[in-house]
Coordinates of C-alpha atoms in Angstrom, one line a residue:
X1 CA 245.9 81.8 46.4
X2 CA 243.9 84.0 44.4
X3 CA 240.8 82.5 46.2
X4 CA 241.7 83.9 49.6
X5 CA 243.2 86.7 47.9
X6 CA 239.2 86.8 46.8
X7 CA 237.5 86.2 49.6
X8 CA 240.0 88.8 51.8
X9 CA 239.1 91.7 49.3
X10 CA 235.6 90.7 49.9
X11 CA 235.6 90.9 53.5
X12 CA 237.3 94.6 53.9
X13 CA 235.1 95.7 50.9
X14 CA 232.1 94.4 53.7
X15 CA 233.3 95.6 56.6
X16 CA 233.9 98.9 55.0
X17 CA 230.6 99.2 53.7
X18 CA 229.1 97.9 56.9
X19 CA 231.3 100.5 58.8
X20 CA 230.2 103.1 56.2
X21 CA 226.8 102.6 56.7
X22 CA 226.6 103.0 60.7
X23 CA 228.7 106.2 60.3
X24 CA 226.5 107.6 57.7
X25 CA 223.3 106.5 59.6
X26 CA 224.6 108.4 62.8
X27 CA 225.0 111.2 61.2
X28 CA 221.9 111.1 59.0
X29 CA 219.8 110.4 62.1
X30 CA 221.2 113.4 63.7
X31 CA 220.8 115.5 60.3
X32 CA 216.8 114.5 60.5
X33 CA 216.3 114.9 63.7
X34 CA 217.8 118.6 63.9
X35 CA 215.6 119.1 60.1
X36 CA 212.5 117.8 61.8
X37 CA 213.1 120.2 65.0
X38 CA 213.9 123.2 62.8
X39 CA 210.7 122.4 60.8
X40 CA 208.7 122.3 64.5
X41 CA 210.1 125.1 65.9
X42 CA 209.4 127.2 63.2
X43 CA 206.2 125.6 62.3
X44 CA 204.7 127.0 65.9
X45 CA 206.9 130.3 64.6
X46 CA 205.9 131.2 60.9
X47 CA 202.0 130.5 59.1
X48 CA 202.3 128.3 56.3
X49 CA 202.0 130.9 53.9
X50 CA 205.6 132.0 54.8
X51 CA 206.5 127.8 54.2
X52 CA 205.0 128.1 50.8
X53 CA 206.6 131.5 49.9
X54 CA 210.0 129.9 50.6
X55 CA 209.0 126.6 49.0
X56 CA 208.0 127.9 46.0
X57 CA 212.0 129.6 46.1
X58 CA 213.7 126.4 47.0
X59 CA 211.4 124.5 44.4
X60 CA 213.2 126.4 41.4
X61 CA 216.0 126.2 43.4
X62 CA 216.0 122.7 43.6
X63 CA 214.9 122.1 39.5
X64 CA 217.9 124.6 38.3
X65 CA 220.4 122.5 40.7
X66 CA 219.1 119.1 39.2
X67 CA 218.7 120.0 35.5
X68 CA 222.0 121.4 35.6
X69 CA 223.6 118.6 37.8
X70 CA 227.0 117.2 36.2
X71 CA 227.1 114.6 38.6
X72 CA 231.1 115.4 39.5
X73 CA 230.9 113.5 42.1
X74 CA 230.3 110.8 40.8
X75 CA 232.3 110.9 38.2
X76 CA 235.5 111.3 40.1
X77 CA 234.1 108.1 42.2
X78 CA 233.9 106.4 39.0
X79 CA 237.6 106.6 37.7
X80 CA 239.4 104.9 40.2
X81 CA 242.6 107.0 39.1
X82 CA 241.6 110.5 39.1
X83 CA 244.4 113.1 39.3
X84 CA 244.9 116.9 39.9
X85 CA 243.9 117.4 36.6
X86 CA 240.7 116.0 37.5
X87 CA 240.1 117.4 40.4
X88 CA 240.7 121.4 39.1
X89 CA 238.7 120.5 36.5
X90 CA 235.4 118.9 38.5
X91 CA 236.7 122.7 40.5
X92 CA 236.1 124.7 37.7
X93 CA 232.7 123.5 36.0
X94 CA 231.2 123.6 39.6
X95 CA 232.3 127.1 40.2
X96 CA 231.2 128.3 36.7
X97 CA 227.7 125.9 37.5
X98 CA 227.1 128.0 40.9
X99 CA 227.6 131.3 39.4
X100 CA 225.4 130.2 36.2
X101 CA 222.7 129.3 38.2
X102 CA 223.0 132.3 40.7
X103 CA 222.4 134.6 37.9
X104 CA 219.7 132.3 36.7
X105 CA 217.6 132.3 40.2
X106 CA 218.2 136.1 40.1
X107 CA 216.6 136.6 37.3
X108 CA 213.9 134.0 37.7
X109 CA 213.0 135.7 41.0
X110 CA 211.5 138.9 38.7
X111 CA 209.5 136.4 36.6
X112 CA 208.1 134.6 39.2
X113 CA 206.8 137.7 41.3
X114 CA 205.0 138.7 38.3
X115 CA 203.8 134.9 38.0
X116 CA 202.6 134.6 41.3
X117 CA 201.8 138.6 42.1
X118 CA 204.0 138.1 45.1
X119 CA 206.7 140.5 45.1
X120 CA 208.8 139.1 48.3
X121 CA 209.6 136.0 45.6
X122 CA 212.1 138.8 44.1
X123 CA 213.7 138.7 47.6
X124 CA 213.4 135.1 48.4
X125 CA 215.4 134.0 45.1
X126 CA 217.7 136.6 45.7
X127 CA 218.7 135.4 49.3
X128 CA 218.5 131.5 47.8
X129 CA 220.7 132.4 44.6
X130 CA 223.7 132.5 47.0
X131 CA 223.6 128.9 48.0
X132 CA 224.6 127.2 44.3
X133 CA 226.9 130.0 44.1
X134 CA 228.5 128.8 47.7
X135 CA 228.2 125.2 47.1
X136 CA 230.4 125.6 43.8
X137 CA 233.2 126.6 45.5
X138 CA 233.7 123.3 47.9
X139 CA 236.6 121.5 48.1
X140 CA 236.6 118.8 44.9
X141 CA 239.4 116.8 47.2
X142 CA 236.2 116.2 49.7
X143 CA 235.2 113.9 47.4
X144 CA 238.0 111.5 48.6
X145 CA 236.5 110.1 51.7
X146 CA 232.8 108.8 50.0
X147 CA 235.4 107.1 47.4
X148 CA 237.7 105.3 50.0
X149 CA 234.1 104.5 52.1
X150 CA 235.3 107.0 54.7
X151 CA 231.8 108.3 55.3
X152 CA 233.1 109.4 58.9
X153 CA 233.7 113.2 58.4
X154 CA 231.1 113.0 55.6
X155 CA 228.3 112.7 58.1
X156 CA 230.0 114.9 60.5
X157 CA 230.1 117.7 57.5
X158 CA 226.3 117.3 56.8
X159 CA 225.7 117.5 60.8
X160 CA 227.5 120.7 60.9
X161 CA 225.1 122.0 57.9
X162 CA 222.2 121.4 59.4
X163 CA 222.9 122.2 62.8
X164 CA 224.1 125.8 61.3
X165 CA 220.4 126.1 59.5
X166 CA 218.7 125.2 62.8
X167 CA 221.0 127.7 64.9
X168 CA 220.5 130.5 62.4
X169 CA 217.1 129.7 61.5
X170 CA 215.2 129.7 64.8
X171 CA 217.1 132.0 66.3
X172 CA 216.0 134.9 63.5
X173 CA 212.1 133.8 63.7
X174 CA 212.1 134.6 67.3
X175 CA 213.8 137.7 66.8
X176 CA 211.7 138.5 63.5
X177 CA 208.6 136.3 62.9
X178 CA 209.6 136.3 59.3
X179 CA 210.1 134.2 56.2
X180 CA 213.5 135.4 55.9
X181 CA 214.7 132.7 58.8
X182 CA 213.6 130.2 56.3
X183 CA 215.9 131.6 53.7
X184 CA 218.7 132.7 56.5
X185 CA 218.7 129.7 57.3
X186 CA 219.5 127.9 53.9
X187 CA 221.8 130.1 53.1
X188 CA 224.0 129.4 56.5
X189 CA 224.0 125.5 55.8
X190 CA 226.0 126.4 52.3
X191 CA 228.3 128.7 54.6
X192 CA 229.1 125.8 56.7
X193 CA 229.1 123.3 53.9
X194 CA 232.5 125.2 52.2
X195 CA 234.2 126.0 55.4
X196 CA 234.2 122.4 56.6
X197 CA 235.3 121.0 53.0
X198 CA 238.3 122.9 53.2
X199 CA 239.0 122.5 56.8
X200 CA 239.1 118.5 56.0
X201 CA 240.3 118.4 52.6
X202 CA 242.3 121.1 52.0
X203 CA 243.2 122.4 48.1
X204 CA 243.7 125.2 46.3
X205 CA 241.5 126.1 43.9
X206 CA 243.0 125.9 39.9
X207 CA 241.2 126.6 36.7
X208 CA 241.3 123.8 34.2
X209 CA 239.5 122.2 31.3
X210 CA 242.0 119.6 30.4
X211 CA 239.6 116.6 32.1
X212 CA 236.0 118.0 30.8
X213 CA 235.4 114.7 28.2
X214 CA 236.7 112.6 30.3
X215 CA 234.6 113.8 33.4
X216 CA 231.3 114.3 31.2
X217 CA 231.5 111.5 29.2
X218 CA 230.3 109.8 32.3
X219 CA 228.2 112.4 33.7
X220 CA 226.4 113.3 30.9
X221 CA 223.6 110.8 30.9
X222 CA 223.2 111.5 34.8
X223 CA 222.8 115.2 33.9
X224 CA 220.3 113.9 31.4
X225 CA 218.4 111.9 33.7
X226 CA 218.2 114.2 36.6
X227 CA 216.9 116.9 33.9
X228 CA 214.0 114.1 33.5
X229 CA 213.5 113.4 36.9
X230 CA 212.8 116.6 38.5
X231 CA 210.7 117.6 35.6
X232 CA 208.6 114.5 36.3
X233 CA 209.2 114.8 40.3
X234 CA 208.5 118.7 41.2
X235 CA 206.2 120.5 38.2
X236 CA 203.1 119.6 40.4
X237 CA 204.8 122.2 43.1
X238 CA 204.1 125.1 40.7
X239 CA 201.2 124.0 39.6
X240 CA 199.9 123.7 43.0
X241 CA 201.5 126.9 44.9
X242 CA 198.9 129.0 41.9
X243 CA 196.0 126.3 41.9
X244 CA 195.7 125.7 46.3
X245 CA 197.1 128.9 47.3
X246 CA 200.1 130.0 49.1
X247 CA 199.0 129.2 52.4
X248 CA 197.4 125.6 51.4
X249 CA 200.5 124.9 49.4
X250 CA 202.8 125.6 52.3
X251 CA 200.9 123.3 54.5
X252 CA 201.3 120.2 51.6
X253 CA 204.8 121.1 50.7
X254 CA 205.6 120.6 54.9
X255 CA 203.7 117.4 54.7
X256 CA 205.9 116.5 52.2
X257 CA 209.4 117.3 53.7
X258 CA 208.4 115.6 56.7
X259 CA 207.4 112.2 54.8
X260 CA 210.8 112.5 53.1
X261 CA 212.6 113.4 55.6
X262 CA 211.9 110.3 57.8
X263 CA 211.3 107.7 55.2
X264 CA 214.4 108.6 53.1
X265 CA 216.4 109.0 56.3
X266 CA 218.1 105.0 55.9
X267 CA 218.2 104.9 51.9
X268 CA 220.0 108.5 51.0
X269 CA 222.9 107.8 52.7
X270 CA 223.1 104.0 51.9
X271 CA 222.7 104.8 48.3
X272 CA 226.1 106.7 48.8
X273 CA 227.9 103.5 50.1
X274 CA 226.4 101.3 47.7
X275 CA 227.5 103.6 44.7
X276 CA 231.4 102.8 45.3
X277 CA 230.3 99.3 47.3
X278 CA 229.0 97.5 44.2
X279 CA 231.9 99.3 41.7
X280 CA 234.4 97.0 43.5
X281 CA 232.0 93.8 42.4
X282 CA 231.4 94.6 38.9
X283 CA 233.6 91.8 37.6
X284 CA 231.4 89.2 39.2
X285 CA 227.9 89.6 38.2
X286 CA 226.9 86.8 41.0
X287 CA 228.3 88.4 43.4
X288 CA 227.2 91.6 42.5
X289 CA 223.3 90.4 42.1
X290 CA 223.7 88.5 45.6
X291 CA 224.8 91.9 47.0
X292 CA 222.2 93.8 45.1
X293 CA 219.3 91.7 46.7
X294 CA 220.5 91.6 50.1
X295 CA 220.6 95.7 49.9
X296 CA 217.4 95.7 48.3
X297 CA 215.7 93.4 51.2
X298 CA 217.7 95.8 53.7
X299 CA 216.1 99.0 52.1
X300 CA 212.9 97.5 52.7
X301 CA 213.1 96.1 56.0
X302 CA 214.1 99.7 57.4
X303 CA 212.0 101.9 55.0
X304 CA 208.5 100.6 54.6
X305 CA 207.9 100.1 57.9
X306 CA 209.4 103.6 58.5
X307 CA 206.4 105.0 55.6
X308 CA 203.7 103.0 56.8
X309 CA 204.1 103.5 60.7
X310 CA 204.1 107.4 59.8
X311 CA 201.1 107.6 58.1
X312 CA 199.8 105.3 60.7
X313 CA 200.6 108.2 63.2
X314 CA 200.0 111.3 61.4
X315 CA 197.1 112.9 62.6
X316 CA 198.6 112.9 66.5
X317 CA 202.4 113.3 65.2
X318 CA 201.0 116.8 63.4
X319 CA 198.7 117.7 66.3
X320 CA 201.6 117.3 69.1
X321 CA 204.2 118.6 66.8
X322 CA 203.6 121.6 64.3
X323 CA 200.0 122.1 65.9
X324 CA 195.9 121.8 65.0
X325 CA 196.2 124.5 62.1
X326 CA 198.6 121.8 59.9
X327 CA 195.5 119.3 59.6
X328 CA 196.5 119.6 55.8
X329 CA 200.2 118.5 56.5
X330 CA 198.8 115.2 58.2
X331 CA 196.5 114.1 55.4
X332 CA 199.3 114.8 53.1
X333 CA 201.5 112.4 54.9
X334 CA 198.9 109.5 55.1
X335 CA 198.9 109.5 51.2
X336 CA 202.3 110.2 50.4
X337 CA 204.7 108.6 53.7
X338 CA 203.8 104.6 52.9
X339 CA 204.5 105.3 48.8
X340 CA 207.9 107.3 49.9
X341 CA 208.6 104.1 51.9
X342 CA 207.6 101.2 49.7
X343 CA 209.6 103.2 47.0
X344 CA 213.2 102.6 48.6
X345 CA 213.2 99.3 48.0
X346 CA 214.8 100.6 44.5
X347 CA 216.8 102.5 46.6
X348 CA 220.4 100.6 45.6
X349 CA 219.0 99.9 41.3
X350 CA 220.5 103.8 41.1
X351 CA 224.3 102.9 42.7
X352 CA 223.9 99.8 40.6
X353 CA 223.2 101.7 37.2
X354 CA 226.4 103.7 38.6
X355 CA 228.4 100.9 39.0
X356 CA 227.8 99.3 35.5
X357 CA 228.2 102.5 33.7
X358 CA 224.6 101.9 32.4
X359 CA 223.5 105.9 33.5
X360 CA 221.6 106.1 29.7
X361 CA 219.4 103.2 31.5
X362 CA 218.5 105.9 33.9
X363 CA 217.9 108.1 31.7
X364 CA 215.3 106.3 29.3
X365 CA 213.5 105.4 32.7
X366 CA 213.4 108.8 33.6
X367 CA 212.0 109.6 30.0
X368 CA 209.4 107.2 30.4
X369 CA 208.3 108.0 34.2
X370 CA 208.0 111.6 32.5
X371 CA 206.0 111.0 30.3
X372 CA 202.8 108.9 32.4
X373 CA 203.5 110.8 35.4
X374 CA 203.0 114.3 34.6
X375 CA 199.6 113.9 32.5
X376 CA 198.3 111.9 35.5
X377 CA 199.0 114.7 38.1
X378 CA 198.3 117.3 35.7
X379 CA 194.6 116.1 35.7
X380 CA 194.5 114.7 39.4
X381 CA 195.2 117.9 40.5
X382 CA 194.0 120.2 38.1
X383 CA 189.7 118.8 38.6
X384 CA 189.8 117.2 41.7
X385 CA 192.4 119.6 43.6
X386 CA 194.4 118.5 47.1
X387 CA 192.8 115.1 46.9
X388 CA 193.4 114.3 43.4
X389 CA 197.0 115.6 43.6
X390 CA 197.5 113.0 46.0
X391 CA 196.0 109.9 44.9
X392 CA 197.7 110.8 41.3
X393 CA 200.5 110.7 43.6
X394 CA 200.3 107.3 44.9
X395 CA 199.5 105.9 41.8
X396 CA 202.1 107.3 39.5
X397 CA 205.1 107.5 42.2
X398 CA 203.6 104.1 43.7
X399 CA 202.6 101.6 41.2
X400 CA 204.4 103.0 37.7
X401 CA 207.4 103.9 39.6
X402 CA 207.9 100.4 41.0
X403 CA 206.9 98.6 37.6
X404 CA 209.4 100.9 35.5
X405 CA 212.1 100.4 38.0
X406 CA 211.2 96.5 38.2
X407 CA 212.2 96.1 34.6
X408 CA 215.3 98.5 34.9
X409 CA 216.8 96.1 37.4
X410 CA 216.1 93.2 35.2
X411 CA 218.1 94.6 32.4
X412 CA 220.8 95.3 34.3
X413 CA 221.4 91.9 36.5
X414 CA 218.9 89.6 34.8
X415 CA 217.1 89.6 37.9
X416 CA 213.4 88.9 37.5
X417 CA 210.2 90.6 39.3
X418 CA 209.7 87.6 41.5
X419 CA 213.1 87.2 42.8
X420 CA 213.1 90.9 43.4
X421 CA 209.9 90.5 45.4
X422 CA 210.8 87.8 47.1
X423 CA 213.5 88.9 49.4
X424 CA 210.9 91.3 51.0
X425 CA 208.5 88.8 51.9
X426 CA 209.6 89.1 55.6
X427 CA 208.8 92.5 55.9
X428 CA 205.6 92.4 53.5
X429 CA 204.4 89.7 56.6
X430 CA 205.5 92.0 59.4
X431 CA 203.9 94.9 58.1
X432 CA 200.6 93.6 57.9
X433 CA 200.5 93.0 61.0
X434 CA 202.2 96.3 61.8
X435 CA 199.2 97.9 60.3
X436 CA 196.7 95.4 61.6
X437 CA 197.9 96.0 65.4
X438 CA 198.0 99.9 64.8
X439 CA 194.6 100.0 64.2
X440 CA 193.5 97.9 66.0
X441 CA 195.2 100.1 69.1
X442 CA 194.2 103.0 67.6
X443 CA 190.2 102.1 68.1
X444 CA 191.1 101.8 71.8
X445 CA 192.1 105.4 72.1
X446 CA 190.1 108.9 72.7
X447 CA 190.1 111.0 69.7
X448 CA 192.8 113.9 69.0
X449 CA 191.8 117.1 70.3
X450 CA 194.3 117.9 72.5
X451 CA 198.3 117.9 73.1
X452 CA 197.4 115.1 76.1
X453 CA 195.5 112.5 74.4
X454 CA 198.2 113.3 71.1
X455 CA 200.9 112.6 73.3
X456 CA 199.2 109.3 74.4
X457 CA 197.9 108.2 70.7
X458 CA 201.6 108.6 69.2
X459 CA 203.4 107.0 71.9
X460 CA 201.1 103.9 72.5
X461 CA 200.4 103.4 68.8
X462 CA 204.0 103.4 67.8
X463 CA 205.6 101.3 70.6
X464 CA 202.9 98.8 69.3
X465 CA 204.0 99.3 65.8
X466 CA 207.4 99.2 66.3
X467 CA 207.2 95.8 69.0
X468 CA 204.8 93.8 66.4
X469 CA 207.1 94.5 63.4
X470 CA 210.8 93.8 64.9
X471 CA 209.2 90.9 66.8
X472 CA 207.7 89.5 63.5
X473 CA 210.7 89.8 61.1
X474 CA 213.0 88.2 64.0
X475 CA 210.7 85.3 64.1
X476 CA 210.0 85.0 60.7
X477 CA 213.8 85.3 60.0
X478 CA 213.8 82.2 62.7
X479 CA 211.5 80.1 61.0
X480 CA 213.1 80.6 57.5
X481 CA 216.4 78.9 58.7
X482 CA 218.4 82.4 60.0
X483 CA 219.5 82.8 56.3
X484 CA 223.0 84.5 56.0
X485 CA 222.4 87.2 53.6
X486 CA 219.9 89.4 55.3
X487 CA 219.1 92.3 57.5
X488 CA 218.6 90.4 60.6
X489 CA 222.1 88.4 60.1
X490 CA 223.7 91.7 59.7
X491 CA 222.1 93.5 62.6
X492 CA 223.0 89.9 65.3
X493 CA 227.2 90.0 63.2
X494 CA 227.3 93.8 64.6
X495 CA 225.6 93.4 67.8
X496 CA 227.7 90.3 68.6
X497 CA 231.0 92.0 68.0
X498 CA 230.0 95.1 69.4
X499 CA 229.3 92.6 72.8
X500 CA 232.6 90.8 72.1
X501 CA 234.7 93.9 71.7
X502 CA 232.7 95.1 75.2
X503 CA 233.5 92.0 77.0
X504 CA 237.2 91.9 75.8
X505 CA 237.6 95.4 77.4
X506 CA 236.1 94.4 80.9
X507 CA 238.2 91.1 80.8
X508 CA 241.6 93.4 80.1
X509 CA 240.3 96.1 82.9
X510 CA 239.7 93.2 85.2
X511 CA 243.4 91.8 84.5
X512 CA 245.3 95.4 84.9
X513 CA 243.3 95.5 88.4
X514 CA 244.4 92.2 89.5
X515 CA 247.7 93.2 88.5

């Protein structure tokens, strides 16, 4: 009894997570999509001084959020029977957070200016200061529908955010030609953020403390971690908006967003299913490692191919889209897309760490990531400018990230490198000859100098792309036997019951007719 008891928990946990997933894919697809137009719209708008302006704003920005991040999210995920007290509590040290770090960007915005001799950065961090302040004040009961897998309203809230930046955004470069649309725009996403919270999960705010150890006794190696992680992940940002200029800087820091935006498109929001997915398998370590490598081989399938194909594509992709002035974005986005894309295949060893409790495992690998990457972008960058920044790049967030995480992994699941690697062998295949086919295609085409033969390039090199490497991980998924735990199996279960479910409904239309 307590084997089907077993095997039925296992089943809704799937179907939740698989359900999950589609809606938080939906909605993340939508998110990007209206990001990536915002960025083209204004891109053909704004010079890419005004991108790096901003970007050297929402860089602090982001560094104050993440040092300071108490992961309260998370924690309330984490203990399965969190009450009111709880809740006001998570409440209160994210109000007292936002207003902390409001002051903080305020005040930064002076130092900077003199930094930089830019005094608009006074403005820029005065207009950004708002958002932590805003996003403090969301409703903690929100939190409810990523713990019960009910990612539904979570991707519709997200939506909402970004279609508010695109609306507000666009609409005040046309009507100003200014960087302040950038910041407008920001700004209006938090605005939309809090009003939707509360719309959907109602509560009224209370002040409390009584839950602060209990909350930050998980939390605290997180905040740890994420201190460690930005460091390591964003310093090059300042170096670089003082050492390439404003304009230059804008122009990488656009590259950038783009390559994240598209690769990390599958893996951010998966991470977020995983996180409460694998929590509910912690008391079976099999089970857990079997679910662990199946994610991991899913990550891969969808995100390298994702990171590869766009730097593949860049040079027409930047030409048709943001323009010929954004050369710099495109040979930003050859170097760093493919290492964004290899990277998610670690994209679940975070939700695991999570799930275990092991969060001072993420922060000692954040520790050590901090300590090779920095001096290795320090120097790529500082003698060998745009180029060396981004080959440091590839080797320290490509080859030392994935041997650091490789190990992290292994201490949590006893999981070695080669059965890690293994799993992705389908999609190491397929994107060989991804790549192969690309370029080969790509020596058949006229050059790039104009929006026609960009158009032409982009579309006919990634319909080949795209062809070669779904047609090569279906057969190769053939070949192996059609192994259960995959990608492939996962993508014929939906496709079959979405056909079943269609066929059901024309078979009961069918029979009212007749009747």
């Amino acid at each position: 009894m307590s084997e089907l008891s077993s095997k039925s928990e296992t089943g809704s946990v799937g179907r939740k997570t698989v359900l999950a997933s589609i809606w938080l894919l939906t909605g993340v697809f939508y998110s990007r999509v209206v990001n990536l137009a915002m960025i083209i719209v204004l891109a053909r708008i704004l010079l890419p001084a005004d991108f790096g302006l901003v970007a050297l704003g929402t860089t602090l920005l982001t560094i104050l959020t993440t040092v300071t991040d108490l992961s309260l999210a998370n924690a309330l995920i984490h203990h399965k029977d969190a009450d009111k007290q709880d809740f006001d509590t998570a409440f209160t040290l994210s109000a007292l957070r936002g207003a902390g770090l409001a002051i903080v960007m305020i005040i930064s915005g002076f130092v900077m200016a003199d930094i930089y001799n830019d005094p608009r950065l006074i403005g820029v961090c005065l207009g950004l200061s708002s958002r932590p302040l805003l996003n403090g004040l969301k409703s903690p009961h929100f939190i409810k529908y990523s713990k019960e897998l009910d990612f539904k309203t979570v991707a519709f809230s997200e939506a909402m955010e970004y279609t508010a930046q695109l609306l507000v955004s666009v609409v005040l470069a046309l009507a100003t030609n200014s960087y302040w649309a950038i910041v407008a725009g920001a700004v209006a996403a938090s605005c939309s953020g809090i009003v939707v919270s509360y719309i959907y999960a109602p509560y009224r705010p209370s002040i409390s403390f009584a839950s602060w150890r209990k909350i930050l006794d998980f939390s605290i190696w997180l905040t740890f971690n994420q201190f460690v992680s930005v460091i390591g992940s964003r310093f090059d940002n300042f170096l670089a908006g003082g050492l390439l200029g404003i304009s230059t800087f804008g122009a990488y820091n656009v590259g950038n967003n783009i390559s994240a935006m598209i690769t990390q498109s599958a893996a951010q929001p998966l991470e977020r299913v995983l996180f409460p997915s694998f929590a509910k398998m912690t008391h079976d370590n099999a089970r857990l490692r079997q679910a662990y490598q199946k994610s991991q081989a899913s990550f891969f399938a969808i995100g390298m191919p994702l990171g590869v194909g766009l730097a593949l594509v860049a040079e027409p992709f930047v030409y048709l889209m943001l323009g010929p002035n954004w050369s710099v974005a495109a040979r930003v986005i050859e170097f760093i897309a493919p290492v964004l894309g290899i990277q998610i295949v670690f994209g679940p060893a975070n939700a695991l760490a999570y799930a275990v409790g092991a969060t001072r495992n993420l922060f000692n690998r954040g520790i050590v990531l901090l300590v090779l990457r920095v001096p290795i972008v320090f120097i790529g960058l500082y003698f060998f400018g745009m180029t060396g920044l981004l080959v440091a790049r590839v080797v320290s967030g490509g080859l030392l990230v994935s041997v650091v995480n490789f190990y992290l992994v292994r201490s949590l699941t006893g999981l070695r490198i080669w059965d890690q690697l293994i799993v992705t062998w389908r999609s190491w295949v397929s994107g060989v000859a991804m790549v192969l086919s690309v370029l080969a295609t790509k020596a058949t085409l006229p050059l790039v100098d104009s929006s026609h033969t960009a158009t032409l390039a982009l579309f006919v090199m990634s319909a080949v792309g795209a062809l070669i490497y779904c047609s090569s991980h279906a057969l190769l998924w053939i070949f192996a036997g059609r192994p259960n735990a995959t990608v492939e199996a996962e993508i014929v279960g939906v496709v079959k019951r979405f056909l079943g479910r269609r066929s059901l409904v024309m078979s009961n239309n069918r029979s009212g007719n007749v009747g």
